[in-house]
Amino acid sequence: MEHIKNDIVVSGMRPTGRLHLGNYFGALRNFVELQNKYKCYFFVADLHALTTAAENTENLAFNSKQMVIDWLAAGLDPEKCSIFVQSHIPEISELTTLLGMITPLGWLLRNPTYKEQLNELFRKKYAGQEDKIAAEKMAMLTEAELSEMSSFGFLGYPVLMATDILIHKAAYVPVGQDQTAHMEIARDTARRFNDIYDTDILVEPKPLFTSIPKVPGLDGRKMSKSYGNTIELGEEPEAVRKKVMSMFTDPNKQKANDPANPDGCTVFAFHKIYNPDFEKRAQECRAGALGCVACKKHLFELMEKEITEFNQRRDFYAKDEALLKKILSRGAEAARESASKTLAEVKKVMKVL
Ligand code: ADP
Ligand code: TRP
């Protein structure tokens, strides 16, 4: 397919569980728009999932498939973009090895995501205990203990991610703001490679953020699998209705006709997404003209049609195993063609025989 712009877009998501509305409004919806303008490569980052779950892989293949089904149901069109699984592109692993040779260890050790994610892993290990206790234990860990919990692959996460992007010479990478540090490493890697080998073959990529960089979860914190506060893509409408009815609202509003503040209210954050008339709703809320129960019911009505239609499209793709296989194999073919060109160029300038 012909694209309006020649620039290349690359992005991936880790198949660590089902996608949720935060992933959809924070990233996936952007993928769907970008496929109409740019040459796009979207992939299931299964190797990245392994960096934290190598001992627990029974759901990896299943989650990878579910992710692709969600992407298709959300509107990614394999005629417009390449959809593939990261591990199907061996060139990525090869280029990761080569780029690893020029990545200073300090960049990886200083990467803020490294410590944050270790913290996350550590909390899982102490699941059931208070976060505070886990955080305290974390703070007391020595460097040596931390390094026992982490792997070579985990520390190298940013090298693999830089490779995903640089291997296609992407100009833009649609991600959430939590990926800023990784994007910086990808840019630094391209620059360092080009400097060392006095070349211009690698392209410095720029992150692209969406207009909704932080979708709140049911409890008002950022929606995230690790907080258990999500609405997943593909959930039954009745389950979503129950979740909407349990969303946090302004705690100062006691009675239905108390005036309240919509800013910071989770239900209102979703009205902003689903309700074209959300400004009117903000006024009604401030004036105490509407109770939270009615406001939640209205929100669910607005969401229901979209959810039902999404689930129908999802069922369609979920049934067609052969179609999924075909999409992923065509995607891998396109990605390998692009990846092998860059890999060959890199080997040439590195003088690898
Ligand atoms: P999770 O926090 O649930 O594990 P991931 O880290 O796998 O989600 O995120 C995948 C993509 O979705 C990333 O680009 C991330 O920035 C984006 N994303 C995740 N949660 C949200 C959210 N609540 N709001 C906006 N974007 C999000
Ligand atoms: N690190 C990203 C995340 O956690 C996933 C990812 C892996 C990615 N490789 C990438 C995103 C390349 C963009 C480009 O969400």
mmCIF file of C-alpha atoms and ligand atoms in Angstrom:
data_model
loop_
_atom_site.group_PDB
_atom_site.id
_atom_site.type_symbol
_atom_site.label_atom_id
_atom_site.label_comp_id
_atom_site.label_asym_id
_atom_site.label_seq_id
_atom_site.Cartn_x
_atom_site.Cartn_y
_atom_site.Cartn_z
ATOM 1 C CA MET A 1 0.000 0.000 0.000
ATOM 2 C CA GLU A 2 1.130 3.567 -0.760
ATOM 3 C CA HIS A 3 1.577 5.835 2.259
ATOM 4 C CA ILE A 4 1.263 9.607 2.381
ATOM 5 C CA LYS A 5 4.627 9.894 4.116
ATOM 6 C CA ASN A 6 7.798 7.897 3.583
ATOM 7 C CA ASP A 7 8.789 7.912 7.250
ATOM 8 C CA ILE A 8 8.744 4.639 9.104
ATOM 9 C CA VAL A 9 6.888 3.939 12.354
ATOM 10 C CA VAL A 10 7.712 1.055 14.709
ATOM 11 C CA SER A 11 6.129 0.017 17.978
ATOM 12 C CA GLY A 12 5.588 -3.055 20.113
ATOM 13 C CA MET A 13 3.857 -4.218 23.263
ATOM 14 C CA ARG A 14 4.832 -6.961 25.663
ATOM 15 C CA PRO A 15 2.393 -9.889 25.766
ATOM 16 C CA THR A 16 2.293 -10.070 29.561
ATOM 17 C CA GLY A 17 -1.500 -10.321 29.888
ATOM 18 C CA ARG A 18 -4.651 -8.984 28.294
ATOM 19 C CA LEU A 19 -4.672 -5.430 26.910
ATOM 20 C CA HIS A 20 -6.793 -2.859 28.728
ATOM 21 C CA LEU A 21 -8.391 0.501 27.969
ATOM 22 C CA GLY A 22 -5.190 2.277 29.104
ATOM 23 C CA ASN A 23 -3.205 0.438 26.427
ATOM 24 C CA TYR A 24 -5.941 1.160 23.904
ATOM 25 C CA PHE A 25 -6.362 4.905 24.478
ATOM 26 C CA GLY A 26 -2.703 5.433 25.434
ATOM 27 C CA ALA A 27 -1.119 3.645 22.472
ATOM 28 C CA LEU A 28 -3.153 1.268 20.323
ATOM 29 C CA ARG A 29 -5.599 3.854 19.021
ATOM 30 C CA ASN A 30 -2.610 5.829 17.809
ATOM 31 C CA PHE A 31 -1.269 2.758 15.952
ATOM 32 C CA VAL A 32 -4.593 2.538 14.099
ATOM 33 C CA GLU A 33 -4.366 6.169 12.966
ATOM 34 C CA LEU A 34 -0.686 6.008 12.038
ATOM 35 C CA GLN A 35 -1.144 3.016 9.718
ATOM 36 C CA ASN A 36 -2.993 5.330 7.293
ATOM 37 C CA LYS A 37 -0.094 7.759 7.004
ATOM 38 C CA TYR A 38 3.166 5.895 7.492
ATOM 39 C CA LYS A 39 4.819 2.615 6.689
ATOM 40 C CA CYS A 40 4.254 0.861 10.007
ATOM 41 C CA TYR A 41 5.714 -2.169 11.771
ATOM 42 C CA PHE A 42 3.790 -3.311 14.858
ATOM 43 C CA PHE A 43 4.999 -6.310 16.781
ATOM 44 C CA VAL A 44 4.318 -8.511 19.770
ATOM 45 C CA ALA A 45 7.406 -8.049 21.951
ATOM 46 C CA ASP A 46 7.601 -11.637 23.191
ATOM 47 C CA LEU A 47 11.375 -11.516 23.770
ATOM 48 C CA HIS A 48 10.819 -8.460 25.947
ATOM 49 C CA ALA A 49 8.189 -10.388 27.903
ATOM 50 C CA LEU A 50 10.831 -13.071 28.488
ATOM 51 C CA THR A 51 13.176 -10.549 30.119
ATOM 52 C CA THR A 52 10.977 -10.720 33.224
ATOM 53 C CA ALA A 53 9.201 -14.052 32.803
ATOM 54 C CA ALA A 54 11.700 -16.582 31.499
ATOM 55 C CA GLU A 55 10.825 -19.008 34.289
ATOM 56 C CA ASN A 56 7.119 -18.731 33.726
ATOM 57 C CA THR A 57 6.331 -19.054 30.035
ATOM 58 C CA GLU A 58 3.187 -21.212 29.945
ATOM 59 C CA ASN A 59 0.986 -18.276 28.893
ATOM 60 C CA LEU A 60 3.430 -16.571 26.546
ATOM 61 C CA ALA A 61 2.189 -18.013 23.233
ATOM 62 C CA PHE A 62 -1.458 -17.647 24.279
ATOM 63 C CA ASN A 63 -0.981 -14.022 25.354
ATOM 64 C CA SER A 64 0.850 -13.250 22.114
ATOM 65 C CA LYS A 65 -2.084 -14.509 20.076
ATOM 66 C CA GLN A 66 -4.641 -12.670 22.205
ATOM 67 C CA MET A 67 -2.716 -9.464 21.671
ATOM 68 C CA VAL A 68 -2.820 -9.806 17.902
ATOM 69 C CA ILE A 69 -6.568 -10.549 18.046
ATOM 70 C CA ASP A 70 -7.112 -7.377 20.111
ATOM 71 C CA TRP A 71 -5.051 -5.351 17.637
ATOM 72 C CA LEU A 72 -7.081 -6.582 14.687
ATOM 73 C CA ALA A 73 -10.374 -5.986 16.495
ATOM 74 C CA ALA A 74 -9.171 -2.460 17.347
ATOM 75 C CA GLY A 75 -8.680 -1.764 13.646
ATOM 76 C CA LEU A 76 -5.093 -2.589 12.728
ATOM 77 C CA ASP A 77 -5.303 -3.658 9.115
ATOM 78 C CA PRO A 78 -2.683 -6.106 7.799
ATOM 79 C CA GLU A 79 -3.157 -4.565 4.352
ATOM 80 C CA LYS A 80 -1.935 -1.234 5.720
ATOM 81 C CA CYS A 81 0.747 -2.253 8.237
ATOM 82 C CA SER A 82 3.008 -5.193 9.057
ATOM 83 C CA ILE A 83 2.006 -7.130 12.168
ATOM 84 C CA PHE A 84 4.489 -9.690 13.457
ATOM 85 C CA VAL A 85 5.968 -11.477 16.430
ATOM 86 C CA GLN A 86 9.390 -10.201 17.506
ATOM 87 C CA SER A 87 10.937 -13.659 17.963
ATOM 88 C CA HIS A 88 10.041 -14.556 14.353
ATOM 89 C CA ILE A 89 12.685 -12.089 13.192
ATOM 90 C CA PRO A 90 16.069 -13.675 13.991
ATOM 91 C CA GLU A 91 17.798 -10.582 12.588
ATOM 92 C CA ILE A 92 16.642 -8.751 15.729
ATOM 93 C CA SER A 93 18.551 -11.108 18.008
ATOM 94 C CA GLU A 94 21.624 -10.863 15.811
ATOM 95 C CA LEU A 95 21.624 -7.072 15.682
ATOM 96 C CA THR A 96 21.016 -6.942 19.455
ATOM 97 C CA THR A 97 24.275 -8.847 19.939
ATOM 98 C CA LEU A 98 26.142 -6.436 17.677
ATOM 99 C CA LEU A 99 24.679 -3.266 19.194
ATOM 100 C CA GLY A 100 25.309 -4.694 22.665
ATOM 101 C CA MET A 101 29.021 -4.437 21.862
ATOM 102 C CA ILE A 102 28.866 -0.650 21.655
ATOM 103 C CA THR A 103 26.402 -0.052 24.518
ATOM 104 C CA PRO A 104 28.173 1.246 27.624
ATOM 105 C CA LEU A 105 27.176 -0.734 30.705
ATOM 106 C CA GLY A 106 26.613 2.549 32.545
ATOM 107 C CA TRP A 107 23.703 3.437 30.259
ATOM 108 C CA LEU A 108 21.932 0.238 31.281
ATOM 109 C CA LEU A 109 22.743 0.434 34.980
ATOM 110 C CA ARG A 110 21.586 4.053 35.127
ATOM 111 C CA ASN A 111 18.336 3.352 33.228
ATOM 112 C CA PRO A 112 15.597 4.361 35.716
ATOM 113 C CA THR A 113 13.221 1.729 34.326
ATOM 114 C CA TYR A 114 15.682 -0.972 35.361
ATOM 115 C CA LYS A 115 15.312 -0.212 39.067
ATOM 116 C CA GLU A 116 11.583 0.460 38.795
ATOM 117 C CA GLN A 117 10.951 -2.846 37.100
ATOM 118 C CA LEU A 118 13.128 -4.694 39.576
ATOM 119 C CA ASN A 119 10.989 -3.123 42.264
ATOM 120 C CA GLU A 120 7.921 -4.407 40.450
ATOM 121 C CA LEU A 121 9.319 -7.932 40.250
ATOM 122 C CA PHE A 122 10.278 -7.762 43.864
ATOM 123 C CA ARG A 123 6.767 -6.719 44.858
ATOM 124 C CA LYS A 124 5.356 -9.701 42.995
ATOM 125 C CA LYS A 125 7.697 -11.919 44.940
ATOM 126 C CA TYR A 126 6.298 -10.481 48.149
ATOM 127 C CA ALA A 127 2.715 -10.419 46.835
ATOM 128 C CA GLY A 128 0.123 -10.185 49.565
ATOM 129 C CA GLN A 129 2.314 -7.996 51.726
ATOM 130 C CA GLU A 130 1.961 -4.262 51.944
ATOM 131 C CA ASP A 131 3.725 -2.290 49.204
ATOM 132 C CA LYS A 132 5.474 -0.361 51.931
ATOM 133 C CA ILE A 133 7.117 -3.459 53.355
ATOM 134 C CA ALA A 134 8.229 -4.514 49.881
ATOM 135 C CA ALA A 135 9.547 -1.020 49.179
ATOM 136 C CA GLU A 136 11.492 -1.043 52.433
ATOM 137 C CA LYS A 137 12.972 -4.445 51.670
ATOM 138 C CA MET A 138 13.829 -3.185 48.209
ATOM 139 C CA ALA A 139 15.639 -0.159 49.627
ATOM 140 C CA MET A 140 17.729 -2.432 51.847
ATOM 141 C CA LEU A 141 18.878 -4.722 49.047
ATOM 142 C CA THR A 142 22.542 -4.515 48.174
ATOM 143 C CA GLU A 143 23.761 -4.163 44.598
ATOM 144 C CA ALA A 144 24.897 -7.792 44.739
ATOM 145 C CA GLU A 145 21.447 -9.009 45.846
ATOM 146 C CA LEU A 146 19.754 -6.930 43.162
ATOM 147 C CA SER A 147 21.978 -8.384 40.506
ATOM 148 C CA GLU A 148 21.045 -11.899 41.640
ATOM 149 C CA MET A 149 17.366 -11.121 40.961
ATOM 150 C CA SER A 150 17.961 -9.757 37.535
ATOM 151 C CA SER A 151 19.276 -11.339 34.352
ATOM 152 C CA PHE A 152 21.612 -10.341 31.558
ATOM 153 C CA GLY A 153 18.583 -10.170 29.250
ATOM 154 C CA PHE A 154 16.686 -7.964 31.659
ATOM 155 C CA LEU A 155 19.541 -5.478 32.026
ATOM 156 C CA GLY A 156 19.829 -5.517 28.232
ATOM 157 C CA TYR A 157 16.123 -4.689 27.705
ATOM 158 C CA PRO A 158 16.939 -1.248 26.222
ATOM 159 C CA VAL A 159 19.458 -2.727 23.756
ATOM 160 C CA LEU A 160 16.796 -5.095 22.437
ATOM 161 C CA MET A 161 14.277 -2.255 22.255
ATOM 162 C CA ALA A 162 16.748 0.033 20.463
ATOM 163 C CA THR A 163 17.346 -2.781 17.989
ATOM 164 C CA ASP A 164 13.585 -3.241 17.340
ATOM 165 C CA ILE A 165 13.458 0.387 16.298
ATOM 166 C CA LEU A 166 16.815 0.948 14.594
ATOM 167 C CA ILE A 167 16.577 -2.221 12.526
ATOM 168 C CA HIS A 168 13.746 -0.630 10.496
ATOM 169 C CA LYS A 169 15.270 2.890 10.560
ATOM 170 C CA ALA A 170 12.100 4.182 12.203
ATOM 171 C CA ALA A 171 11.600 7.940 12.409
ATOM 172 C CA TYR A 172 8.723 7.683 14.926
ATOM 173 C CA VAL A 173 7.788 5.381 17.786
ATOM 174 C CA PRO A 174 4.280 5.672 19.287
ATOM 175 C CA VAL A 175 4.607 4.822 23.006
ATOM 176 C CA GLY A 176 3.414 5.981 26.393
ATOM 177 C CA GLN A 177 5.471 8.464 28.378
ATOM 178 C CA ASP A 178 6.799 5.660 30.559
ATOM 179 C CA GLN A 179 9.044 4.680 27.622
ATOM 180 C CA THR A 180 10.939 7.996 27.497
ATOM 181 C CA ALA A 181 14.141 6.645 29.074
ATOM 182 C CA HIS A 182 14.217 3.692 26.668
ATOM 183 C CA MET A 183 13.690 6.007 23.716
ATOM 184 C CA GLU A 184 16.640 8.118 24.864
ATOM 185 C CA ILE A 185 18.857 5.005 24.879
ATOM 186 C CA ALA A 186 17.657 4.096 21.368
ATOM 187 C CA ARG A 187 18.582 7.578 20.140
ATOM 188 C CA ASP A 188 21.967 7.494 21.913
ATOM 189 C CA THR A 189 22.693 4.064 20.442
ATOM 190 C CA ALA A 190 22.062 5.275 16.889
ATOM 191 C CA ARG A 191 24.242 8.335 17.447
ATOM 192 C CA ARG A 192 27.064 6.364 19.072
ATOM 193 C CA PHE A 193 27.062 3.736 16.332
ATOM 194 C CA ASN A 194 27.153 6.381 13.604
ATOM 195 C CA ASP A 195 30.000 8.210 15.413
ATOM 196 C CA ILE A 196 32.141 5.145 16.042
ATOM 197 C CA TYR A 197 31.886 3.838 12.470
ATOM 198 C CA ASP A 198 31.730 7.265 10.840
ATOM 199 C CA THR A 199 28.514 6.468 9.024
ATOM 200 C CA ASP A 200 24.936 7.669 8.855
ATOM 201 C CA ILE A 201 23.146 4.362 8.424
ATOM 202 C CA LEU A 202 21.230 4.378 11.709
ATOM 203 C CA VAL A 203 18.356 6.834 12.206
ATOM 204 C CA GLU A 204 17.610 8.581 15.523
ATOM 205 C CA PRO A 205 13.946 7.861 16.308
ATOM 206 C CA LYS A 206 11.501 10.232 18.022
ATOM 207 C CA PRO A 207 8.757 9.107 20.421
ATOM 208 C CA LEU A 208 5.142 9.966 19.548
ATOM 209 C CA PHE A 209 2.781 10.438 22.491
ATOM 210 C CA THR A 210 -1.018 10.279 22.309
ATOM 211 C CA SER A 211 -3.442 12.919 23.491
ATOM 212 C CA ILE A 212 -4.389 10.660 26.428
ATOM 213 C CA PRO A 213 -1.029 9.728 27.919
ATOM 214 C CA LYS A 214 -2.533 8.580 31.242
ATOM 215 C CA VAL A 215 -5.840 6.732 31.380
ATOM 216 C CA PRO A 216 -6.950 6.266 35.006
ATOM 217 C CA GLY A 217 -7.932 2.860 36.385
ATOM 218 C CA LEU A 218 -11.071 2.063 38.400
ATOM 219 C CA ASP A 219 -9.373 3.300 41.584
ATOM 220 C CA GLY A 220 -8.118 6.569 40.080
ATOM 221 C CA ARG A 221 -4.471 5.498 39.830
ATOM 222 C CA LYS A 222 -2.955 4.918 36.368
ATOM 223 C CA MET A 223 -4.730 1.980 34.731
ATOM 224 C CA SER A 224 -2.218 -0.870 34.798
ATOM 225 C CA LYS A 225 -2.246 -4.663 34.937
ATOM 226 C CA SER A 226 0.050 -4.507 37.917
ATOM 227 C CA TYR A 227 -2.517 -2.506 39.927
ATOM 228 C CA GLY A 228 -5.460 -4.810 39.123
ATOM 229 C CA ASN A 229 -7.597 -1.759 38.294
ATOM 230 C CA THR A 230 -8.235 -2.389 34.602
ATOM 231 C CA ILE A 231 -11.075 -2.807 32.155
ATOM 232 C CA GLU A 232 -9.750 -5.302 29.637
ATOM 233 C CA LEU A 233 -10.428 -5.299 25.920
ATOM 234 C CA GLY A 234 -12.863 -8.106 25.143
ATOM 235 C CA GLU A 235 -14.586 -8.114 28.542
ATOM 236 C CA GLU A 236 -18.311 -8.872 28.527
ATOM 237 C CA PRO A 237 -20.496 -5.738 28.718
ATOM 238 C CA GLU A 238 -22.086 -6.912 31.978
ATOM 239 C CA ALA A 239 -18.652 -7.224 33.611
ATOM 240 C CA VAL A 240 -17.730 -3.752 32.348
ATOM 241 C CA ARG A 241 -21.003 -2.340 33.688
ATOM 242 C CA LYS A 242 -20.178 -3.641 37.165
ATOM 243 C CA LYS A 243 -16.706 -2.135 36.970
ATOM 244 C CA VAL A 244 -18.028 1.247 35.825
ATOM 245 C CA MET A 245 -20.500 1.259 38.721
ATOM 246 C CA SER A 246 -17.569 0.663 41.122
ATOM 247 C CA MET A 247 -15.377 3.521 39.792
ATOM 248 C CA PHE A 248 -13.996 6.081 42.229
ATOM 249 C CA THR A 249 -15.650 9.517 42.204
ATOM 250 C CA ASP A 250 -15.168 12.787 44.110
ATOM 251 C CA PRO A 251 -15.099 11.633 47.770
ATOM 252 C CA ASN A 252 -16.577 14.969 48.906
ATOM 253 C CA LYS A 253 -19.840 14.237 47.126
ATOM 254 C CA GLN A 254 -22.045 12.469 49.679
ATOM 255 C CA LYS A 255 -25.547 12.966 48.276
ATOM 256 C CA ALA A 256 -26.766 12.823 44.671
ATOM 257 C CA ASN A 257 -27.346 16.577 44.508
ATOM 258 C CA ASP A 258 -24.143 17.731 46.238
ATOM 259 C CA PRO A 259 -22.037 19.877 43.917
ATOM 260 C CA ALA A 260 -18.753 18.100 43.079
ATOM 261 C CA ASN A 261 -15.475 18.478 41.225
ATOM 262 C CA PRO A 262 -15.160 16.486 37.970
ATOM 263 C CA ASP A 263 -11.387 17.041 37.766
ATOM 264 C CA GLY A 264 -9.738 13.992 39.272
ATOM 265 C CA CYS A 265 -12.961 11.919 39.035
ATOM 266 C CA THR A 266 -12.387 8.670 37.145
ATOM 267 C CA VAL A 267 -15.931 8.562 35.754
ATOM 268 C CA PHE A 268 -15.471 12.036 34.320
ATOM 269 C CA ALA A 269 -12.102 11.079 32.808
ATOM 270 C CA PHE A 270 -13.976 8.395 30.858
ATOM 271 C CA HIS A 271 -16.763 10.810 29.899
ATOM 272 C CA LYS A 272 -14.011 12.905 28.324
ATOM 273 C CA ILE A 273 -13.135 9.884 26.192
ATOM 274 C CA TYR A 274 -16.595 8.573 25.311
ATOM 275 C CA ASN A 275 -18.965 11.541 25.678
ATOM 276 C CA PRO A 276 -18.798 14.284 23.010
ATOM 277 C CA ASP A 277 -20.823 16.454 25.412
ATOM 278 C CA PHE A 278 -18.428 16.048 28.331
ATOM 279 C CA GLU A 279 -18.212 19.796 28.995
ATOM 280 C CA LYS A 280 -21.918 19.898 29.714
ATOM 281 C CA ARG A 281 -21.434 16.968 32.084
ATOM 282 C CA ALA A 282 -18.690 18.883 33.936
ATOM 283 C CA GLN A 283 -21.109 21.797 34.450
ATOM 284 C CA GLU A 284 -23.872 19.462 35.666
ATOM 285 C CA CYS A 285 -21.430 17.848 38.088
ATOM 286 C CA ARG A 286 -20.246 21.195 39.468
ATOM 287 C CA ALA A 287 -23.854 22.336 39.876
ATOM 288 C CA GLY A 288 -24.881 19.141 41.667
ATOM 289 C CA ALA A 289 -27.497 18.546 38.959
ATOM 290 C CA LEU A 290 -26.704 14.839 38.601
ATOM 291 C CA GLY A 291 -25.838 12.020 41.001
ATOM 292 C CA CYS A 292 -22.826 9.747 40.507
ATOM 293 C CA VAL A 293 -24.975 6.646 39.965
ATOM 294 C CA ALA A 294 -26.843 8.271 37.059
ATOM 295 C CA CYS A 295 -23.569 9.629 35.667
ATOM 296 C CA LYS A 296 -22.006 6.139 35.761
ATOM 297 C CA LYS A 297 -25.072 4.556 34.119
ATOM 298 C CA HIS A 298 -24.855 7.123 31.350
ATOM 299 C CA LEU A 299 -21.144 6.423 30.869
ATOM 300 C CA PHE A 300 -21.773 2.705 30.525
ATOM 301 C CA GLU A 301 -24.515 3.366 27.931
ATOM 302 C CA LEU A 302 -21.982 5.356 25.921
ATOM 303 C CA MET A 303 -19.402 2.563 26.169
ATOM 304 C CA GLU A 304 -21.728 -0.384 25.568
ATOM 305 C CA LYS A 305 -22.125 -0.117 21.789
ATOM 306 C CA GLU A 306 -18.379 0.227 21.216
ATOM 307 C CA ILE A 307 -17.667 -2.709 23.515
ATOM 308 C CA THR A 308 -20.244 -4.945 21.833
ATOM 309 C CA GLU A 309 -18.941 -4.114 18.363
ATOM 310 C CA PHE A 310 -15.338 -4.623 19.459
ATOM 311 C CA ASN A 311 -16.203 -8.013 20.963
ATOM 312 C CA GLN A 312 -17.935 -9.109 17.758
ATOM 313 C CA ARG A 313 -14.866 -8.243 15.698
ATOM 314 C CA ARG A 314 -12.722 -9.977 18.299
ATOM 315 C CA ASP A 315 -14.783 -13.183 18.091
ATOM 316 C CA PHE A 316 -14.430 -13.125 14.321
ATOM 317 C CA TYR A 317 -10.618 -13.054 14.425
ATOM 318 C CA ALA A 318 -10.344 -15.382 17.414
ATOM 319 C CA LYS A 319 -12.131 -18.121 15.452
ATOM 320 C CA ASP A 320 -9.894 -17.888 12.416
ATOM 321 C CA GLU A 321 -6.612 -19.471 13.425
ATOM 322 C CA ALA A 322 -5.522 -19.826 9.767
ATOM 323 C CA LEU A 323 -6.050 -16.123 9.094
ATOM 324 C CA LEU A 324 -3.977 -15.161 12.147
ATOM 325 C CA LYS A 325 -1.160 -17.410 11.008
ATOM 326 C CA LYS A 326 -1.253 -15.895 7.543
ATOM 327 C CA ILE A 327 -1.210 -12.330 8.873
ATOM 328 C CA LEU A 328 1.758 -13.062 11.146
ATOM 329 C CA SER A 329 3.704 -14.851 8.477
ATOM 330 C CA ARG A 330 3.192 -12.059 5.945
ATOM 331 C CA GLY A 331 4.115 -9.521 8.616
ATOM 332 C CA ALA A 332 7.272 -11.422 9.504
ATOM 333 C CA GLU A 333 8.235 -11.638 5.861
ATOM 334 C CA ALA A 334 7.959 -7.868 5.401
ATOM 335 C CA ALA A 335 9.780 -7.200 8.674
ATOM 336 C CA ARG A 336 12.581 -9.621 7.830
ATOM 337 C CA GLU A 337 13.093 -7.990 4.464
ATOM 338 C CA SER A 338 13.537 -4.583 6.059
ATOM 339 C CA ALA A 339 15.550 -5.948 9.033
ATOM 340 C CA SER A 340 17.989 -7.956 6.944
ATOM 341 C CA LYS A 341 18.929 -4.873 4.914
ATOM 342 C CA THR A 342 19.915 -2.897 8.000
ATOM 343 C CA LEU A 343 21.689 -5.886 9.532
ATOM 344 C CA ALA A 344 23.784 -6.324 6.373
ATOM 345 C CA GLU A 345 24.704 -2.619 6.397
ATOM 346 C CA VAL A 346 25.688 -2.769 10.064
ATOM 347 C CA LYS A 347 27.852 -5.854 9.558
ATOM 348 C CA LYS A 348 29.547 -4.206 6.632
ATOM 349 C CA VAL A 349 30.536 -1.073 8.531
ATOM 350 C CA MET A 350 31.559 -3.179 11.566
ATOM 351 C CA LYS A 351 33.687 -5.273 9.206
ATOM 352 C CA VAL A 352 32.039 -8.522 10.286
ATOM 353 C CA LEU A 353 32.894 -10.997 7.564
HETATM 354 P P1 ADP B 1 0.820 -2.140 31.890
HETATM 355 O O1 ADP B 1 1.192 -0.931 32.722
HETATM 356 O O2 ADP B 1 -0.616 -2.484 32.057
HETATM 357 O O3 ADP B 1 1.756 -3.315 32.132
HETATM 358 P P2 ADP B 1 2.330 -1.794 29.422
HETATM 359 O O4 ADP B 1 3.499 -1.267 30.196
HETATM 360 O O5 ADP B 1 2.430 -3.154 28.830
HETATM 361 O O6 ADP B 1 1.012 -1.710 30.360
HETATM 362 O O7 ADP B 1 1.963 -0.729 28.279
HETATM 363 C C1 ADP B 1 1.879 -0.927 26.894
HETATM 364 C C2 ADP B 1 1.656 0.434 26.227
HETATM 365 O O8 ADP B 1 0.450 1.068 26.704
HETATM 366 C C3 ADP B 1 2.783 1.438 26.506
HETATM 367 O O9 ADP B 1 3.016 2.224 25.349
HETATM 368 C C4 ADP B 1 2.222 2.278 27.630
HETATM 369 O O10 ADP B 1 2.804 3.550 27.675
HETATM 370 C C5 ADP B 1 0.732 2.334 27.297
HETATM 371 N N1 ADP B 1 -0.090 2.458 28.531
HETATM 372 C C6 ADP B 1 -0.185 1.530 29.519
HETATM 373 N N2 ADP B 1 -1.037 1.937 30.497
HETATM 374 C C7 ADP B 1 -1.489 3.155 30.141
HETATM 375 C C8 ADP B 1 -2.411 4.103 30.728
HETATM 376 N N3 ADP B 1 -3.041 3.858 31.871
HETATM 377 N N4 ADP B 1 -2.640 5.257 30.069
HETATM 378 C C9 ADP B 1 -2.022 5.510 28.884
HETATM 379 N N5 ADP B 1 -1.146 4.663 28.280
HETATM 380 C C10 ADP B 1 -0.872 3.500 28.872
HETATM 381 N N1 TRP B 2 9.131 -1.430 26.140
HETATM 382 C C1 TRP B 2 7.829 -1.318 25.530
HETATM 383 C C2 TRP B 2 6.735 -1.368 26.622
HETATM 384 O O1 TRP B 2 6.975 -1.862 27.700
HETATM 385 C C3 TRP B 2 7.581 -2.432 24.509
HETATM 386 C C4 TRP B 2 8.558 -2.373 23.369
HETATM 387 C C5 TRP B 2 9.548 -3.274 23.087
HETATM 388 C C6 TRP B 2 8.625 -1.371 22.365
HETATM 389 N N2 TRP B 2 10.226 -2.897 21.964
HETATM 390 C C7 TRP B 2 9.691 -1.739 21.493
HETATM 391 C C8 TRP B 2 7.879 -0.223 22.106
HETATM 392 C C9 TRP B 2 10.026 -0.969 20.382
HETATM 393 C C10 TRP B 2 8.245 0.551 21.002
HETATM 394 C C11 TRP B 2 9.296 0.176 20.136
HETATM 395 O O2 TRP B 2 5.626 -0.937 26.389
#
